[in-house]
Amino acid sequence: MRALLTFSVSDASLSLLRECFSHVTYLPSTVPDRQERIHEELQNAQVFITHAKDLAILDAQKTPGENLKIIQIGSAGMDAALKTGWLKSLIDSGRIAKNGEEWKDCQNSLVAESSILLTNASGVHARSISQYCVATLLTLYHSLDKQIVHARNKREWVTGDAFVGSGEKYCVETVYGKTVGMLGYGHIGRETARLLKAFGATIIAATSTGTQRSDTGYVLPGTGDCDGSIPETYYATTDKAACHDFLERVDVLICSVPSTGRTSGMIGQEQLGCLPKDAVVINVGRGDLIDTDALLESLNAGHLRGAALDVTSPEPLPSGHPLWSHPRCIVTPHLSGDVKEEMDEVVRLCVDGVKRWQAGGMVWNAVDVEKGY
């Protein structure tokens, strides 16, 4: 089998690929004439390991060879990749399987040679992003962001009341006894739930089905909630009344859902108003989930204790936007998943999935194109 890789990885990962594939072409961003070389290699490659930003440079009129079986994307979110002209042309032409089941069925059919499976890197970021959620929650509960800025700028020892509004009394909140609502219960949600349960939090979850489900995807060792047993209660996001019940219970809302037609604008003024006073909102999914103006209004009104956003709408957040300097908000530039050796883990995921396929099983993380994840 032949593989094409277009992002930088360690020598150890290249060795792992060469053990799995008879031929590996490595074309990271430093390679000259890269666009043409990628197109050339795609005429013979069976597995294409790449990033959305590399798909964006490809010519939509140049189709890959008939041998291409798998496109492994190096991110969990698929919104950027699915917007690229090259990939959209393959989807429109029917080259991309709608989902894993369709692709698997094609392997023994007459159209097997032209069926390509799209896979993502869901699960790779479970450790780093879940720890970001815990870190930012503790930062907001301890006002660490304000204390750090004050210490660096003022260099003076003050009482806690210096970090709260006039007439308020400074006090630390603890996670113990809080109800944490996971909006989305994939790899990131499950690992975050596992960590926060250790702090004494009660976990509830809202998903598209509203039912307990096992995690059948790629799971990093020692992480997550494989059988889905941590949440005390599940709610269906498709049921408006159930969503309101979910939101009314949570002291901390952690959002980790992908960007799809269903999730865009899911959290607006009405939903934020359902949250209890002094709730915290953390978003590590996609920025368009939350109505930014509604969030800003809720923060300004003092309804929310705070928010932590690693993703925003718009993204990137414009310079001078009020969220940057809002005393109740932490904004970071979509870096929570940029863990050391991130792309090496993507290679391990891909190699393991290919071996499963060669043994008669299924690769990891088949994307449902219609759902967008």
Coordinates of C-alpha atoms in Angstrom, one line a residue:
M1 CA 0.0 0.0 0.0
R2 CA 1.1 3.6 -0.7
A3 CA 0.5 6.5 1.7
L4 CA 0.8 10.2 1.3
L5 CA 1.5 12.5 4.3
T6 CA 1.4 16.3 4.1
F7 CA 2.0 17.5 7.7
S8 CA 5.1 17.4 9.8
V9 CA 5.7 14.5 12.1
S10 CA 8.6 13.0 14.0
D11 CA 11.1 10.5 12.6
A12 CA 9.5 7.8 14.8
S13 CA 6.1 8.4 13.1
L14 CA 7.7 8.2 9.7
S15 CA 9.2 4.9 10.6
L16 CA 5.9 3.7 11.9
L17 CA 4.3 4.6 8.5
R18 CA 7.0 2.8 6.6
E19 CA 6.5 -0.3 8.6
C20 CA 2.8 -0.2 7.7
F21 CA 3.0 0.9 4.0
S22 CA 5.2 -0.3 1.2
H23 CA 5.7 3.3 0.0
V24 CA 5.4 6.5 1.9
T25 CA 5.6 10.0 0.3
Y26 CA 6.2 12.8 2.8
L27 CA 5.4 16.3 1.6
P28 CA 5.3 18.8 4.6
S29 CA 4.9 22.5 4.1
T30 CA 8.6 23.1 3.5
V31 CA 8.7 21.1 0.3
P32 CA 8.8 23.2 -2.9
D33 CA 6.2 22.8 -5.7
R34 CA 4.1 21.1 -3.1
Q35 CA 0.7 21.4 -4.7
E36 CA 1.7 19.7 -8.0
R37 CA 3.5 17.0 -6.1
I38 CA 0.5 16.2 -3.9
H39 CA -1.7 15.9 -7.0
E40 CA 0.9 13.6 -8.7
E41 CA 1.2 11.4 -5.6
L42 CA -2.6 11.2 -5.3
Q43 CA -2.8 9.3 -8.6
N44 CA -1.3 6.2 -6.9
A45 CA -1.8 6.7 -3.1
Q46 CA -4.3 4.5 -1.3
V47 CA -4.2 6.5 2.0
F48 CA -4.0 10.3 2.1
I49 CA -3.1 11.7 5.6
T50 CA -3.6 15.5 5.6
H51 CA -5.0 18.7 7.0
A52 CA -7.8 20.9 6.0
K53 CA -5.4 23.7 5.1
D54 CA -3.6 21.4 2.7
L55 CA -6.8 20.4 1.1
A56 CA -7.5 24.1 0.6
I57 CA -4.5 24.5 -1.8
L58 CA -5.6 21.6 -4.1
D59 CA -7.2 22.1 -7.5
A60 CA -10.8 20.9 -7.4
Q61 CA -10.5 20.0 -11.1
K62 CA -7.8 17.4 -10.4
T63 CA -9.2 14.2 -9.1
P64 CA -7.2 11.5 -7.3
G65 CA -6.5 8.1 -8.8
E66 CA -8.9 5.2 -8.5
N67 CA -6.8 3.5 -5.9
L68 CA -7.4 6.1 -3.2
K69 CA -9.3 4.4 -0.3
I70 CA -8.9 6.6 2.8
I71 CA -8.5 10.3 3.5
Q72 CA -7.4 10.8 7.1
I73 CA -7.9 14.4 8.3
G74 CA -5.6 15.5 11.1
S75 CA -8.3 17.2 13.1
A76 CA -11.5 16.2 14.9
G77 CA -13.6 19.0 13.5
M78 CA -14.6 18.5 9.9
D79 CA -16.1 21.9 9.1
A80 CA -13.0 23.4 7.5
A81 CA -12.2 20.3 5.4
L82 CA -15.7 19.9 4.2
K83 CA -15.7 23.5 2.9
T84 CA -12.7 23.0 0.6
G85 CA -13.3 22.9 -3.1
W86 CA -11.3 19.8 -3.7
L87 CA -13.2 17.7 -1.1
K88 CA -16.6 19.2 -2.1
S89 CA -16.0 18.1 -5.7
L90 CA -15.3 14.5 -4.6
I91 CA -18.4 14.5 -2.5
D92 CA -20.5 15.9 -5.3
S93 CA -19.2 13.4 -7.8
G94 CA -20.0 10.5 -5.4
R95 CA -16.4 9.5 -4.9
I96 CA -16.6 10.0 -1.1
A97 CA -18.7 7.4 0.8
K98 CA -21.5 8.9 2.8
N99 CA -20.5 7.0 5.9
G100 CA -18.5 4.1 7.1
E101 CA -21.2 1.5 6.4
E102 CA -21.6 2.6 2.8
W103 CA -17.8 2.4 2.3
K104 CA -17.6 -1.0 3.9
D105 CA -20.4 -2.3 1.7
C106 CA -18.5 -1.0 -1.3
Q107 CA -15.4 -3.0 -0.6
N108 CA -16.9 -6.1 -2.2
S109 CA -18.9 -4.4 -4.9
L110 CA -18.2 -3.2 -8.4
V111 CA -17.7 0.4 -7.3
A112 CA -15.2 -0.5 -4.6
E113 CA -12.2 1.0 -6.5
S114 CA -13.8 4.5 -6.6
S115 CA -15.2 4.6 -3.0
I116 CA -13.2 6.8 -0.6
L117 CA -13.7 6.9 3.1
L118 CA -13.2 10.2 5.0
T119 CA -11.9 9.8 8.6
N120 CA -11.1 12.3 11.3
A121 CA -8.8 12.5 14.3
S122 CA -11.5 12.4 17.0
G123 CA -10.1 11.2 20.3
V124 CA -6.6 12.5 19.7
H125 CA -7.2 15.7 21.7
A126 CA -9.1 14.2 24.6
R127 CA -6.4 14.7 27.1
S128 CA -5.3 18.2 26.3
I129 CA -8.7 19.8 25.7
S130 CA -10.3 18.2 28.7
Q131 CA -7.5 19.5 30.9
Y132 CA -8.1 23.0 29.4
C133 CA -11.7 22.8 30.5
V134 CA -10.6 21.9 34.0
A135 CA -7.9 24.6 34.1
T136 CA -10.2 27.4 32.9
L137 CA -13.0 26.4 35.2
L138 CA -10.6 26.5 38.2
T139 CA -9.2 29.8 36.9
L140 CA -12.7 31.4 36.9
Y141 CA -13.6 29.9 40.2
H142 CA -10.4 31.2 41.8
S143 CA -10.2 34.5 39.8
L144 CA -6.7 33.5 38.9
D145 CA -6.8 35.4 35.7
K146 CA -7.5 38.7 37.6
Q147 CA -4.9 37.9 40.3
I148 CA -2.2 37.1 37.7
V149 CA -2.8 40.3 35.8
H150 CA -2.9 42.4 38.9
A151 CA 0.3 40.9 40.3
R152 CA 2.2 41.5 37.1
N153 CA 0.9 45.0 36.5
K154 CA 0.6 46.4 40.1
R155 CA 3.2 44.3 42.0
E156 CA 1.3 44.7 45.2
W157 CA -0.3 42.5 47.9
V158 CA -4.0 43.1 48.2
T159 CA -7.1 41.5 49.7
G160 CA -9.4 39.4 47.6
D161 CA -12.0 42.2 47.4
A162 CA -9.7 43.9 44.8
F163 CA -10.8 41.3 42.3
V164 CA -14.6 41.7 42.6
G165 CA -17.0 44.5 41.9
S166 CA -17.9 47.2 44.3
G167 CA -20.1 45.9 47.2
E168 CA -19.2 42.3 46.4
K169 CA -17.3 40.0 48.7
Y170 CA -14.4 37.9 47.2
C171 CA -14.8 34.1 47.7
V172 CA -13.5 31.0 45.9
E173 CA -16.0 28.6 44.4
T174 CA -15.2 24.9 44.3
V175 CA -16.2 22.2 41.8
Y176 CA -17.4 19.9 44.6
G177 CA -21.2 19.6 44.6
K178 CA -21.6 21.5 41.3
T179 CA -23.6 20.0 38.4
V180 CA -21.6 20.0 35.2
G181 CA -23.5 19.7 32.0
M182 CA -21.7 18.3 29.0
L183 CA -23.2 19.6 25.8
G184 CA -21.8 16.9 23.5
Y185 CA -20.5 13.6 24.9
G186 CA -17.7 12.5 22.6
H187 CA -14.1 11.8 23.5
I188 CA -13.5 15.3 24.9
G189 CA -16.8 15.4 26.9
R190 CA -16.2 11.9 28.3
E191 CA -12.7 12.6 29.5
T192 CA -13.7 16.0 31.0
A193 CA -16.6 14.3 32.8
R194 CA -14.2 11.7 34.2
L195 CA -11.8 14.4 35.5
L196 CA -14.5 16.6 37.0
K197 CA -16.3 13.7 38.7
A198 CA -13.1 13.2 40.7
F199 CA -13.6 16.8 42.0
G200 CA -17.0 15.7 43.4
A201 CA -19.1 17.2 40.6
T202 CA -22.4 15.6 39.4
I203 CA -22.3 15.1 35.6
I204 CA -25.2 15.3 33.2
A205 CA -25.1 15.2 29.4
A206 CA -27.1 16.5 26.4
T207 CA -26.6 14.6 23.1
S208 CA -28.4 14.2 19.9
T209 CA -30.0 10.9 21.1
G210 CA -30.4 11.7 24.8
T211 CA -29.4 8.1 25.6
Q212 CA -26.4 6.4 27.1
R213 CA -24.1 5.0 24.4
S214 CA -20.8 3.3 24.4
D215 CA -17.7 4.9 22.9
T216 CA -16.8 2.9 19.8
G217 CA -14.2 5.3 18.4
Y218 CA -10.5 5.8 19.0
V219 CA -9.8 6.2 22.7
L220 CA -6.5 7.2 24.2
P221 CA -5.4 4.8 26.9
G222 CA -6.7 5.7 30.4
T223 CA -9.1 8.3 29.2
G224 CA -12.9 8.8 28.9
D225 CA -16.0 7.0 29.8
C226 CA -16.2 4.0 27.5
D227 CA -19.6 2.8 28.5
G228 CA -21.1 6.2 29.1
S229 CA -22.0 5.5 32.7
I230 CA -20.7 8.7 34.3
P231 CA -23.6 11.1 33.5
E232 CA -26.4 10.8 36.0
T233 CA -29.0 11.8 33.4
Y234 CA -29.0 12.2 29.6
Y235 CA -31.1 14.8 27.7
A236 CA -31.9 15.0 24.0
T237 CA -30.8 18.1 22.2
T238 CA -33.6 17.6 19.7
D239 CA -36.2 18.1 22.4
K240 CA -36.5 21.8 23.3
A241 CA -38.2 21.1 26.7
A242 CA -35.5 18.5 27.6
C243 CA -32.8 21.1 26.6
H244 CA -34.3 23.7 28.9
D245 CA -34.4 21.1 31.7
F246 CA -30.8 20.3 31.1
L247 CA -29.7 23.9 31.1
E248 CA -31.7 24.8 34.2
R249 CA -29.7 22.2 36.2
V250 CA -26.1 23.1 35.3
D251 CA -23.7 25.2 37.2
V252 CA -21.1 24.7 34.6
L253 CA -21.9 24.2 30.9
I254 CA -19.1 22.6 28.8
C255 CA -19.7 22.6 25.1
S256 CA -17.7 20.3 22.8
V257 CA -20.0 19.7 19.9
P258 CA -18.9 20.0 16.2
S259 CA -20.1 22.7 13.8
T260 CA -23.1 21.5 11.8
G261 CA -26.3 22.9 10.6
R262 CA -28.0 21.7 13.7
T263 CA -25.5 23.1 16.2
S264 CA -24.9 26.5 14.7
G265 CA -26.6 29.1 17.0
M266 CA -27.8 26.4 19.4
I267 CA -26.9 28.5 22.5
G268 CA -28.6 31.9 22.2
Q269 CA -30.3 34.4 24.5
E270 CA -33.1 32.0 25.5
Q271 CA -30.7 29.1 26.3
L272 CA -28.3 31.3 28.3
G273 CA -31.3 32.7 30.2
C274 CA -32.1 29.1 31.3
L275 CA -28.8 28.8 33.1
P276 CA -28.8 29.4 36.8
K277 CA -27.3 32.7 38.1
D278 CA -23.5 32.5 38.3
A279 CA -23.2 29.6 35.9
V280 CA -20.0 29.2 33.9
V281 CA -19.9 28.5 30.2
I282 CA -16.9 26.8 28.5
N283 CA -16.7 26.3 24.8
V284 CA -14.1 24.1 23.2
G285 CA -16.2 22.9 20.3
R286 CA -16.9 25.4 17.6
G287 CA -17.5 29.2 18.0
D288 CA -20.7 29.3 16.0
L289 CA -22.5 27.2 18.6
I290 CA -23.0 30.3 20.8
D291 CA -24.5 33.6 19.9
T292 CA -21.7 35.9 20.7
D293 CA -23.9 39.0 21.3
A294 CA -26.2 37.0 23.6
L295 CA -23.2 35.7 25.5
L296 CA -21.8 39.2 25.9
E297 CA -25.1 40.5 27.1
S298 CA -25.4 37.8 29.7
L299 CA -21.9 38.5 30.9
N300 CA -22.5 42.2 31.1
A301 CA -25.7 41.7 33.1
G302 CA -23.8 39.6 35.6
H303 CA -26.0 36.6 35.0
L304 CA -23.0 34.4 34.3
R305 CA -20.1 34.1 36.6
G306 CA -17.8 33.8 33.6
A307 CA -17.0 32.2 30.3
A308 CA -13.9 30.5 28.8
L309 CA -13.8 30.4 25.0
D310 CA -11.1 28.6 23.0
V311 CA -13.4 29.0 19.9
T312 CA -15.3 32.1 18.9
S313 CA -17.7 33.6 16.4
P314 CA -16.3 35.1 14.4
E315 CA -13.0 33.3 14.5
P316 CA -10.5 34.8 14.7
L317 CA -12.0 37.2 17.1
P318 CA -11.4 40.8 15.8
S319 CA -8.9 43.0 17.6
G320 CA -10.8 45.3 20.0
H321 CA -13.8 43.0 20.4
P322 CA -15.2 43.5 23.9
L323 CA -14.8 39.8 24.8
W324 CA -11.0 40.2 24.8
S325 CA -11.0 42.5 27.8
H326 CA -14.2 41.4 29.5
P327 CA -13.5 40.9 33.2
R328 CA -15.7 37.8 33.2
C329 CA -14.3 36.1 30.1
I330 CA -11.2 34.2 29.2
V331 CA -10.5 34.0 25.4
T332 CA -7.8 31.8 24.0
P333 CA -7.0 31.5 20.2
H334 CA -8.1 27.9 19.5
L335 CA -5.0 26.3 21.0
S336 CA -6.3 23.9 23.6
G337 CA -5.7 20.9 21.4
D338 CA -2.2 21.9 20.2
V339 CA -0.6 19.2 22.4
K340 CA 3.0 18.1 21.9
E341 CA 3.2 15.2 19.4
E342 CA -0.4 15.8 18.3
M343 CA 0.3 14.8 14.7
D344 CA 2.2 11.8 15.8
E345 CA -0.9 10.6 17.5
V346 CA -2.9 11.1 14.3
V347 CA -0.4 8.9 12.5
R348 CA -0.8 6.2 15.2
L349 CA -4.5 6.4 14.9
C350 CA -4.3 6.1 11.1
V351 CA -1.9 3.2 11.2
D352 CA -3.9 1.3 13.8
G353 CA -7.1 1.9 11.7
V354 CA -5.5 0.6 8.5
K355 CA -4.3 -2.5 10.3
R356 CA -7.9 -3.1 11.6
W357 CA -9.2 -2.7 8.0
Q358 CA -6.6 -5.1 6.6
A359 CA -7.6 -7.7 9.3
G360 CA -11.2 -7.4 8.1
G361 CA -12.4 -4.8 10.5
M362 CA -13.2 -1.1 10.2
V363 CA -10.9 1.9 10.3
W364 CA -11.3 4.4 13.1
N365 CA -13.5 7.5 13.0
A366 CA -15.4 7.2 9.7
V367 CA -17.1 10.5 9.0
D368 CA -20.8 10.7 8.2
V369 CA -20.7 13.4 5.5
E370 CA -24.3 14.3 5.8
K371 CA -24.0 14.9 9.5
G372 CA -20.7 16.7 9.1
Y373 CA -18.7 14.7 11.7

